[in-house]
XYZ file of C-alpha atoms in Angstrom:
688
model
C 0.000 0.000 0.000
C 1.366 3.438 -0.994
C 2.341 5.747 1.860
C 0.946 9.258 1.469
C 1.381 12.481 3.446
C -1.159 15.289 3.336
C 0.185 18.829 3.301
C -2.188 21.619 4.344
C -1.534 25.339 4.394
C -3.632 28.418 4.990
C -2.109 31.488 3.384
C -0.725 34.192 5.638
C -2.588 36.681 3.416
C -5.891 35.224 4.662
C -5.093 36.109 8.272
C -7.092 39.351 8.170
C -9.841 37.957 5.912
C -11.018 35.091 8.079
C -11.905 34.709 11.726
C -9.990 32.098 13.790
C -12.950 29.717 13.466
C -13.101 30.210 9.688
C -9.355 29.636 9.405
C -9.563 26.351 11.282
C -12.575 25.317 9.170
C -10.592 26.043 6.006
C -7.809 23.743 7.183
C -10.334 21.043 8.122
C -11.979 21.264 4.700
C -8.617 20.831 3.000
C -7.897 17.826 5.183
C -11.313 16.226 4.554
C -10.937 16.656 0.789
C -7.469 15.104 0.765
C -8.427 12.275 3.153
C -11.402 11.283 1.023
C -9.268 11.246 -2.136
C -6.500 9.204 -0.476
C -9.026 6.633 0.774
C -10.583 6.308 -2.696
C -7.108 5.631 -4.104
C -6.462 3.070 -1.362
C -3.418 4.977 -0.109
C -2.258 4.761 3.521
C -2.029 8.144 5.251
C 1.174 8.139 7.329
C 1.284 11.816 8.343
C -0.509 15.142 8.067
C 1.564 18.313 7.950
C -0.137 21.647 8.554
C 1.248 25.193 8.331
C -1.491 27.614 9.320
C -0.924 31.367 8.836
C 2.259 30.858 6.807
C 2.987 32.440 3.444
C 3.605 30.191 0.445
C 6.811 32.126 -0.256
C 8.299 31.354 3.178
C 10.642 28.358 3.002
C 11.117 28.384 6.797
C 7.658 26.873 7.358
C 8.258 24.346 10.187
C 5.962 21.535 9.057
C 6.865 22.014 5.398
C 10.485 21.339 6.318
C 9.490 18.347 8.464
C 7.638 16.938 5.455
C 10.662 17.512 3.190
C 12.879 15.745 5.730
C 10.481 12.751 5.815
C 10.620 12.636 2.007
C 14.400 12.746 2.048
C 14.487 9.791 4.486
C 12.266 7.770 2.106
C 9.421 7.570 4.651
C 6.915 8.771 2.027
C 5.746 7.586 -1.396
C 3.259 10.361 -2.272
C 2.825 14.030 -1.309
C -0.816 15.073 -1.716
C -1.941 18.730 -1.699
C -5.150 20.559 -2.545
C -3.355 22.868 -5.014
C 0.209 23.569 -5.993
C -0.060 27.011 -4.370
C -0.674 25.292 -1.006
C 2.704 23.564 -1.451
C 4.611 26.704 -2.537
C 4.135 29.927 -4.497
C 7.847 30.279 -5.238
C 8.759 29.004 -8.723
C 12.251 27.996 -7.555
C 10.858 25.861 -4.724
C 8.386 24.158 -7.071
C 11.146 23.362 -9.582
C 13.566 22.227 -6.880
C 11.257 19.737 -5.185
C 8.330 18.845 -7.481
C 10.350 18.413 -10.675
C 13.778 17.573 -9.260
C 14.253 16.225 -5.725
C 10.929 14.348 -5.531
C 11.767 12.514 -8.764
C 15.260 11.807 -7.429
C 13.778 10.418 -4.207
C 11.124 8.481 -6.151
C 8.274 10.485 -4.606
C 5.077 11.275 -6.442
C 3.600 14.761 -6.119
C -0.163 15.113 -6.677
C -2.142 18.360 -6.757
C -5.866 17.653 -6.518
C -7.360 20.823 -8.028
C -5.054 21.229 -11.049
C -4.620 17.465 -11.660
C -0.842 17.890 -11.535
C 1.184 14.692 -11.211
C 4.973 14.953 -11.488
C 5.169 11.383 -12.824
C 3.186 12.481 -15.893
C 5.133 14.614 -18.371
C 1.981 16.182 -19.830
C 1.302 18.035 -16.520
C 4.787 19.533 -16.136
C 4.125 22.583 -18.338
C 0.844 23.222 -16.516
C 2.739 23.069 -13.201
C 5.338 25.538 -14.466
C 2.709 27.974 -15.789
C 0.862 27.854 -12.456
C 4.152 28.344 -10.611
C 4.934 31.382 -12.754
C 1.503 32.988 -12.204
C 1.783 32.288 -8.467
C 5.127 34.071 -8.426
C 3.641 37.045 -10.306
C 0.904 37.118 -7.680
C 3.532 37.237 -4.924
C 5.410 40.028 -6.672
C 2.254 42.150 -7.092
C 1.199 41.470 -3.506
C 4.645 42.445 -2.219
C 4.544 45.733 -4.162
C 1.032 46.567 -2.917
C 1.962 45.777 0.680
C 5.059 47.974 0.509
C 3.048 50.917 -0.840
C 0.342 50.449 1.803
C 2.928 50.331 4.589
C 4.606 53.473 3.245
C 1.323 55.423 3.406
C 0.610 54.148 6.923
C 4.072 55.180 8.120
C 3.670 58.649 6.636
C 0.356 58.931 8.520
C 2.104 58.084 11.797
C 0.717 54.539 12.068
C 2.909 51.828 13.564
C 3.578 49.045 11.037
C 6.058 46.807 12.869
C 5.370 43.143 13.546
C 6.207 43.588 17.244
C 5.723 46.597 19.490
C 8.943 48.135 20.872
C 9.901 47.155 24.411
C 7.879 49.319 26.789
C 4.854 49.430 24.489
C 2.141 47.125 23.228
C -0.261 47.335 20.318
C -3.583 48.952 21.106
C -6.244 46.178 21.177
C -8.642 48.545 19.375
C -6.103 49.667 16.748
C -3.080 47.512 15.951
C -1.350 50.480 14.253
C -1.336 52.498 17.482
C 1.021 52.002 20.428
C 0.080 52.223 24.099
C 2.486 51.889 27.063
C 3.010 48.399 28.474
C 2.538 49.076 32.179
C 4.340 45.828 33.087
C 7.700 47.117 31.847
C 7.193 50.890 31.632
C 9.034 51.409 34.917
C 12.153 49.679 33.563
C 12.363 52.113 30.638
C 12.105 55.082 33.029
C 14.688 53.469 35.295
C 17.182 52.969 32.441
C 16.932 56.617 31.386
C 17.128 57.946 34.939
C 20.110 55.804 35.962
C 22.038 56.741 32.850
C 21.300 60.456 33.300
C 22.618 60.190 36.882
C 25.973 58.817 35.715
C 25.514 55.028 35.817
C 27.289 53.265 32.947
C 25.494 51.278 30.252
C 27.270 48.034 31.210
C 26.368 48.509 34.874
C 22.692 49.074 34.021
C 22.621 45.896 31.915
C 24.324 43.880 34.651
C 21.953 45.128 37.375
C 18.838 44.289 35.356
C 20.181 40.792 34.636
C 21.118 40.188 38.293
C 17.624 41.237 39.387
C 16.219 38.668 36.900
C 14.228 41.280 35.006
C 13.411 39.714 31.594
C 15.274 41.305 28.705
C 13.240 42.745 25.791
C 13.660 39.536 23.794
C 12.718 37.335 26.768
C 9.695 39.543 27.433
C 8.653 39.246 23.797
C 9.029 35.449 23.689
C 7.282 34.905 27.030
C 4.247 36.869 25.776
C 3.470 34.526 22.901
C 5.650 36.025 20.175
C 6.516 33.635 17.327
C 9.680 35.556 16.556
C 11.991 33.436 14.383
C 15.708 33.547 15.122
C 17.296 31.265 12.507
C 20.647 33.049 12.678
C 20.882 32.380 16.424
C 20.035 28.677 16.356
C 23.663 27.577 16.327
C 24.654 29.722 19.296
C 21.570 29.707 21.525
C 19.599 26.486 20.965
C 20.646 23.049 22.202
C 19.451 19.451 22.488
C 20.761 19.143 26.034
C 22.417 21.176 28.793
C 26.025 20.561 29.790
C 27.716 23.922 30.390
C 26.855 26.192 33.349
C 24.615 29.124 32.554
C 21.013 30.380 32.366
C 18.623 28.369 30.157
C 14.966 28.320 29.189
C 13.270 25.003 28.400
C 10.049 25.255 26.402
C 7.779 22.239 25.970
C 5.030 22.663 23.391
C 2.301 20.250 22.328
C 0.170 20.640 19.185
C -2.937 18.559 18.662
C -2.666 17.382 15.029
C -5.376 14.728 15.451
C -8.912 15.123 14.102
C -10.528 15.132 17.538
C -10.383 17.235 20.695
C -8.146 15.606 23.309
C -9.527 15.396 26.830
C -7.431 15.042 30.010
C -3.992 15.021 28.439
C -1.291 14.035 30.905
C 2.449 13.863 30.387
C 5.341 12.739 32.519
C 8.639 14.590 32.113
C 11.758 12.894 33.386
C 14.543 15.198 34.612
C 17.787 13.404 33.808
C 20.734 13.981 36.204
C 18.996 16.931 37.862
C 19.997 15.912 41.407
C 23.694 15.735 40.411
C 23.848 19.371 39.299
C 24.473 22.487 41.333
C 21.599 24.631 40.163
C 17.832 25.095 40.210
C 14.769 24.834 37.978
C 11.961 27.399 38.195
C 8.461 27.082 36.675
C 8.129 30.187 34.500
C 5.056 30.377 32.237
C 2.163 28.330 30.917
C -0.026 29.235 27.928
C -3.222 27.479 29.009
C -4.033 28.782 32.494
C -6.273 25.761 33.104
C -3.263 23.482 32.823
C -1.540 22.445 36.035
C 1.990 21.278 36.750
C 2.980 18.873 39.509
C 6.295 17.420 40.613
C 7.151 14.149 42.270
C 10.122 12.961 44.300
C 9.234 9.262 43.898
C 11.239 7.007 41.546
C 10.145 7.353 37.917
C 9.039 3.722 37.531
C 6.798 3.973 40.596
C 5.183 7.219 39.369
C 4.423 5.645 35.963
C 2.959 2.518 37.570
C 0.716 4.447 39.986
C -0.555 6.885 37.327
C -1.427 4.110 34.899
C -3.264 2.110 37.561
C -5.123 4.912 39.295
C -8.720 4.161 40.375
C -10.089 7.706 40.451
C -10.523 10.536 37.932
C -7.090 11.807 36.913
C -7.338 15.442 38.073
C -8.823 14.445 41.446
C -6.069 11.870 41.859
C -3.301 14.392 41.130
C -4.831 16.950 43.531
C -5.206 14.531 46.455
C -2.455 11.933 45.995
C 0.744 12.047 48.040
C 2.727 11.025 44.986
C 2.896 14.586 43.652
C 2.794 18.206 44.735
C 1.331 21.169 42.840
C 3.827 23.624 41.341
C 3.005 27.358 41.141
C 4.331 29.919 38.672
C 7.672 31.243 39.876
C 8.187 28.332 42.258
C 11.508 26.463 42.296
C 11.660 22.666 42.126
C 13.098 20.874 45.167
C 16.481 19.260 44.576
C 15.172 15.708 45.028
C 12.451 16.055 42.343
C 12.611 13.224 39.811
C 9.918 14.181 37.320
C 7.200 16.668 36.368
C 3.567 15.847 35.658
C 1.639 18.154 33.335
C -2.157 17.929 33.198
C -4.277 19.742 30.562
C -8.062 19.233 30.714
C -8.674 19.934 27.008
C -6.607 20.463 23.859
C -8.576 21.626 20.810
C -7.900 20.604 17.224
C -4.768 22.372 15.849
C -4.301 23.976 19.259
C -0.849 24.451 20.800
C -0.236 24.364 24.512
C 3.173 25.262 25.883
C 4.933 25.886 29.181
C 8.425 26.990 30.173
C 10.990 26.355 32.878
C 14.026 28.418 33.760
C 17.175 26.413 34.478
C 20.081 27.941 36.349
C 23.145 25.674 36.250
C 25.994 26.757 38.541
C 28.385 23.862 38.204
C 28.776 20.584 36.319
C 32.087 19.029 37.375
C 31.091 15.549 36.152
C 30.195 16.886 32.654
C 26.802 15.183 32.751
C 24.033 15.841 30.216
C 20.802 17.314 31.506
C 17.762 16.502 29.333
C 13.982 16.652 29.388
C 12.383 13.380 28.352
C 8.611 13.529 27.775
C 6.297 10.516 28.113
C 2.617 10.870 27.162
C 0.575 8.699 29.504
C -3.045 9.498 28.618
C -4.962 8.884 26.468
C -2.509 7.609 23.824
C 1.234 6.907 24.125
C 1.741 7.918 20.459
C 0.853 11.517 21.279
C 4.408 11.936 22.575
C 5.453 12.483 18.950
C 3.496 15.740 18.918
C 5.688 17.231 21.661
C 8.504 19.609 20.790
C 11.204 20.450 23.339
C 13.326 23.556 22.871
C 16.325 24.229 25.080
C 17.937 27.607 24.656
C 20.141 30.007 26.535
C 18.341 32.819 28.288
C 18.643 36.112 26.448
C 20.205 38.596 28.848
C 20.393 42.356 28.938
C 23.289 43.666 26.874
C 25.013 47.015 26.411
C 23.739 47.090 22.829
C 20.134 46.715 24.043
C 20.486 49.489 26.636
C 22.139 51.838 24.138
C 19.400 51.186 21.581
C 16.693 52.000 24.152
C 18.446 55.226 25.185
C 18.545 56.459 21.574
C 15.078 55.346 20.441
C 12.710 58.278 19.903
C 9.701 55.997 20.335
C 9.946 56.652 24.098
C 9.575 60.373 23.392
C 6.255 59.714 21.629
C 7.645 59.836 18.070
C 7.757 57.111 15.413
C 10.842 56.645 13.242
C 10.131 53.858 10.753
C 11.481 52.451 7.500
C 14.945 52.165 9.070
C 15.483 48.901 7.183
C 13.956 47.022 4.288
C 14.665 43.828 2.343
C 15.947 43.445 -1.191
C 12.724 41.761 -2.335
C 10.047 39.298 -1.227
C 12.468 36.490 -2.148
C 15.746 37.972 -0.903
C 15.486 38.765 2.819
C 18.856 40.505 3.109
C 18.433 43.685 5.159
C 19.161 47.113 3.685
C 19.762 49.916 6.216
C 18.416 53.333 5.238
C 20.139 56.641 6.060
C 18.219 59.113 8.223
C 17.018 61.182 5.263
C 15.163 58.139 3.872
C 13.602 57.097 7.174
C 10.008 58.140 7.891
C 9.704 60.217 11.078
C 6.375 61.423 12.522
C 6.133 63.230 15.869
C 3.571 62.867 18.668
C 1.994 59.639 17.445
C 1.512 58.002 20.843
C 1.877 58.569 24.594
C 5.520 59.189 25.585
C 7.190 57.292 28.427
C 10.107 59.736 28.828
C 9.743 63.512 29.149
C 11.740 65.779 26.850
C 13.964 67.160 29.607
C 15.198 63.695 30.639
C 15.602 62.726 26.973
C 17.786 65.787 26.293
C 19.961 65.077 29.337
C 20.549 61.504 28.151
C 21.321 62.522 24.559
C 23.723 65.186 25.772
C 25.644 62.620 27.796
C 25.687 60.110 24.942
C 27.059 62.784 22.620
C 29.897 63.549 25.051
C 31.176 59.932 24.780
C 31.970 59.733 28.472
C 33.846 56.622 29.547
C 32.908 54.561 32.587
C 35.372 53.688 35.346
C 35.816 50.216 36.849
C 33.214 50.857 39.548
C 30.550 51.512 36.884
C 30.445 55.270 37.440
C 31.282 58.085 35.054
C 33.905 60.667 36.022
C 31.804 63.727 36.935
C 33.702 66.191 34.732
C 34.444 63.809 31.870
C 34.361 65.581 28.502
C 34.262 69.014 30.188
C 37.907 69.753 31.102
C 40.310 71.214 28.511
C 43.760 72.774 28.345
C 43.686 76.567 27.901
C 47.098 76.552 26.180
C 46.553 74.010 23.387
C 42.837 73.183 23.542
C 43.376 69.464 24.108
C 41.271 67.653 26.743
C 42.593 66.854 30.213
C 42.553 63.148 31.027
C 43.196 60.889 34.024
C 46.802 60.072 34.703
C 48.979 59.139 37.634
C 48.065 57.329 40.851
C 45.100 57.967 43.106
C 45.502 60.580 45.802
C 44.321 60.314 49.388
C 40.731 61.059 48.357
C 40.665 58.040 45.988
C 40.640 60.473 43.057
C 43.258 60.599 40.326
C 45.216 63.445 38.803
C 44.465 65.122 35.489
C 46.873 66.449 32.876
C 46.849 67.718 29.290
C 46.586 64.950 26.698
C 49.685 66.313 24.938
C 51.578 64.227 27.487
C 51.239 61.242 25.118
C 53.234 63.311 22.563
C 55.918 64.012 25.209
C 54.828 67.665 25.499
C 55.754 68.616 21.930
C 52.821 71.004 21.417
C 51.984 72.275 24.907
C 53.765 73.947 27.839
C 50.913 73.346 30.328
C 52.594 70.327 31.926
C 51.589 70.616 35.571
C 49.126 68.011 36.888
C 45.981 68.980 38.792
C 44.268 66.850 41.396
C 40.681 65.805 40.685
C 39.881 66.627 44.307
C 41.288 70.159 43.921
C 39.307 70.689 40.710
C 36.080 69.360 42.261
C 36.477 71.679 45.253
C 37.088 74.676 43.002
C 34.077 73.912 40.803
C 31.902 73.370 43.891
C 33.006 76.728 45.360
C 32.317 78.548 42.083
C 28.869 76.945 41.754
C 27.864 77.986 45.272
C 29.036 81.519 44.431
C 26.769 81.381 41.374
C 23.857 80.317 43.587
C 24.533 83.167 46.003
C 24.642 85.611 43.126
C 21.276 84.405 41.877
C 19.681 84.795 45.300
C 21.157 88.288 45.899
C 18.726 91.156 46.380
C 20.094 92.871 43.280
C 19.131 89.897 41.153
C 15.654 89.860 42.615
C 15.331 93.586 41.827
C 16.430 92.861 38.279
C 13.777 90.175 38.029
C 11.257 92.743 39.358
C 12.248 95.172 36.604
C 11.951 92.394 34.070
C 8.438 91.728 35.332
C 7.604 95.456 34.932
C 9.000 95.364 31.414
C 6.858 92.310 30.742
C 3.790 94.245 31.938
C 4.508 97.117 29.522
C 5.030 94.595 26.733
C 1.674 93.035 27.519
C -0.064 96.445 27.382
C 1.582 97.308 24.063
C 0.598 93.894 22.624
C -3.023 94.462 23.702
C -3.017 97.931 22.071
C -1.591 96.566 18.803
C -4.125 93.744 18.720
C -7.051 96.183 19.098
C -5.621 98.569 16.500
C -5.204 95.748 13.994
C -8.803 94.651 14.579
C -10.138 98.182 13.880
C -7.914 98.590 10.820
C -9.078 95.268 9.331
C -12.722 96.350 9.754
C -12.013 99.644 7.945
C -10.306 97.838 5.072
C -13.290 95.507 4.685
C -15.677 98.491 4.550
C -13.556 100.198 1.886
C -13.566 97.018 -0.213
C -17.362 96.912 0.100
C -17.613 100.604 -0.974
C -15.442 99.843 -3.986
C -17.759 96.998 -4.979
C -20.875 99.208 -4.601
C -19.185 101.921 -6.682
C -18.584 99.426 -9.469
C -22.230 98.300 -9.424
C -23.410 101.968 -9.550
C -21.125 102.541 -12.538
C -22.612 99.530 -14.348
C -26.104 100.920 -13.714
C -25.057 104.381 -14.956
C -25.671 105.954 -11.513
C -22.198 107.560 -11.703
C -20.261 108.713 -14.728
C -17.118 107.033 -15.991
C -14.951 109.951 -14.901
C -16.400 109.911 -11.360
C -15.999 106.129 -11.153
C -12.274 106.151 -12.065
C -11.604 109.074 -9.707
C -13.304 107.399 -6.672
C -11.782 104.032 -7.521
C -8.223 105.391 -7.487
C -8.926 107.154 -4.191
C -10.276 103.938 -2.545
C -7.479 101.807 -3.941
C -4.824 104.185 -2.643
C -6.500 104.217 0.780
C -6.697 100.388 0.848
C -2.994 99.984 -0.106
C -2.016 102.459 2.605
C -4.134 100.569 5.142
C -2.545 97.248 4.160
C 0.967 98.685 4.598
C -0.002 100.040 8.035
C -1.510 96.674 8.976
C 1.662 94.841 7.908
C 3.739 97.214 10.031
C 1.549 96.536 13.065
C 1.740 92.772 12.475
C 5.549 92.902 12.309
C 5.767 94.879 15.537
C 3.319 92.528 17.250
C 5.270 89.461 16.134
C 8.538 90.923 17.431
C 6.983 91.867 20.785
C 5.386 88.436 21.225
C 8.721 86.748 20.459
C 10.451 88.999 23.016
C 7.769 88.305 25.603
C 7.982 84.532 25.083
C 11.771 84.630 25.255
C 11.714 86.546 28.547
C 9.191 84.112 29.974
C 11.299 81.167 28.832
C 14.485 82.755 30.204
C 12.895 83.409 33.585
C 11.312 79.970 33.695
C 14.574 78.370 32.580
C 16.583 80.139 35.286
C 14.002 79.378 37.960
C 13.906 75.685 37.057
C 17.683 75.492 37.126
C 18.353 77.439 40.299
C 15.372 76.769 42.555
C 16.410 73.103 42.857
C 19.443 74.251 44.855
C 19.950 76.583 47.784
C 23.494 75.355 48.295
C 25.486 72.311 47.230
C 27.779 70.222 49.441
C 29.002 67.805 46.777
C 29.160 67.769 42.976
C 26.932 65.405 41.020
C 26.326 64.541 37.370
C 23.010 66.448 37.222
C 24.598 69.743 38.319
C 27.540 69.354 35.940
C 25.283 68.613 32.955
C 22.838 71.425 33.803
C 25.311 74.247 34.442
C 28.784 73.553 33.030
C 29.572 73.862 29.343
C 33.367 73.720 29.592
C 36.278 74.075 32.059
C 39.615 75.468 30.881
C 42.772 74.817 32.922
C 45.528 77.419 32.588
C 49.269 77.013 33.168
C 50.681 76.705 36.666
C 52.508 79.804 37.947
C 55.508 78.591 39.945
C 55.993 82.028 41.546
C 52.481 82.434 42.961
C 51.739 78.698 43.165
C 48.397 79.243 41.452
C 46.824 78.516 38.084
C 43.825 80.059 36.353
C 40.688 77.915 36.057
C 37.872 79.296 33.918
C 34.397 77.751 34.033
C 32.136 78.470 31.086
C 28.551 78.181 32.344
C 25.624 77.183 30.167
C 23.961 80.447 31.328
C 26.517 82.591 29.497
């Protein structure tokens, strides 16, 4: 009897056209049609492969590749599909497998709708024509999708497959972003810590140590089907041997025709007790599912479960053989196996759950594996389980830096940063900034503009981080007055655990600069602190307050003048409108012969001259008003700016990053005078 596999696929393009129920029904109808045909031909169905919501141009389809592998191993005689397009829409794929590899492997390909059979030469041309038209369809679809996405981006609509970390897609509008309150605080924390002088590496290390899921971990744990083919070699394994952080994901898909009731599996933990480490229950997709653990020997657990005398769930809840495991709970060291119970698994439904494995030490170089046994209702269901062991994705400096420079957290969308060569060639092309599509104020910001500017200013200064994870307070601010080169750390630490600074011309053996005397960081900090407190005192002096009072009086006179100009412009516009109306009436009287031609031209010139004069006067008033409003706004901004800067401080006892970034533009160190024992230090404030 011929062995046949059925391949089913529902196009990714139909995702928005059909409801979930309609999609599943479409797959079932394909399966019923192919089953009936296979039975009429007396073929034996050995497997059914189903890729739902996958494009026919995507060669990474998981079950498509499993089917190809079964064909390569000679486990199949016939591949049966509803139409050739269900198999593939890519002409190259059709040629490679249908008319080349399948013939080489002695496999027959049958398409039910088009009557294509690769063992019959008369259907080859039909197959090639269909393959060509399918490819044209893909090309047109790709072009239309690109144009649609371009318009959406220009309108400020989010078009990405996944929302940026810190946001989620609005349930009522998938093209609009709303803050993800679960991780919003981490975004704010990253920006605040960096603005206060904490290094990028230190931030990444702290978040990892506190076991806060990285953006990729957060994405994967929330049901994302993100594909990472390039990382498979480095991050995915069949077993665990080396110490580290791992995530084990067990997924089950019901490929049978019926709903499965009371599915129970037993998962053996090989060599777990011999490791120095721990296993933590992390997530489960179906909240009705329950996980138990047992410390009894595996053989005894299997025997008791198979010979139970009560309903399975009641037995697991009341039996001493197992204990319930909660999310976030860690397995005891003497646990031998896990028991997973799911009350119901629908047709084509996937259920998955994850465990976090932390392996400290493995001196014996043992292999740690998950081995799944399906106990109820059918042992063969074990084949439908897929176990994925991968390293946990941690926070990295690259991730932190990307977050700190992403305008999405300011409420703006910058899209079209990358694209692909074509629908067939997925190589990324990076666009320069002038080709990217940027739209402001498209969604709620997480970071305010003041904090954003502080962070960008520090990033632009390229400040380096010391070994303790902190940035030197005056890094990027101190320069030599003689040659203009920066001062940098050199020499040993002094008694205050601070180093000395000197001109960078030292590396050239002082060829270009005569300012060779070192200066202690402590001395410089004390001088800057003294000067800043003097600046504070100057701001709070009575004279300054009087000056502010005069500025307020000036602002009052500006306001009065602006009010006068506004009223004058209103009256002048009314007069101009009346004169235009008179001119129109004059023209109508002339047409009706109420006034002579000579009188008409005389009055018209008079009105026109008056209107032109009024327009010039109005323009002059508008210019004056615009200048006064600009001056008024500037004074308000200046006063507000100074108040915001100064009112945070009455006095300062110690320098910090915030003060340095807010007030200091540059510090110039002059040459040391050996006679007086002093050197000139000039601080250029941002207020100047």
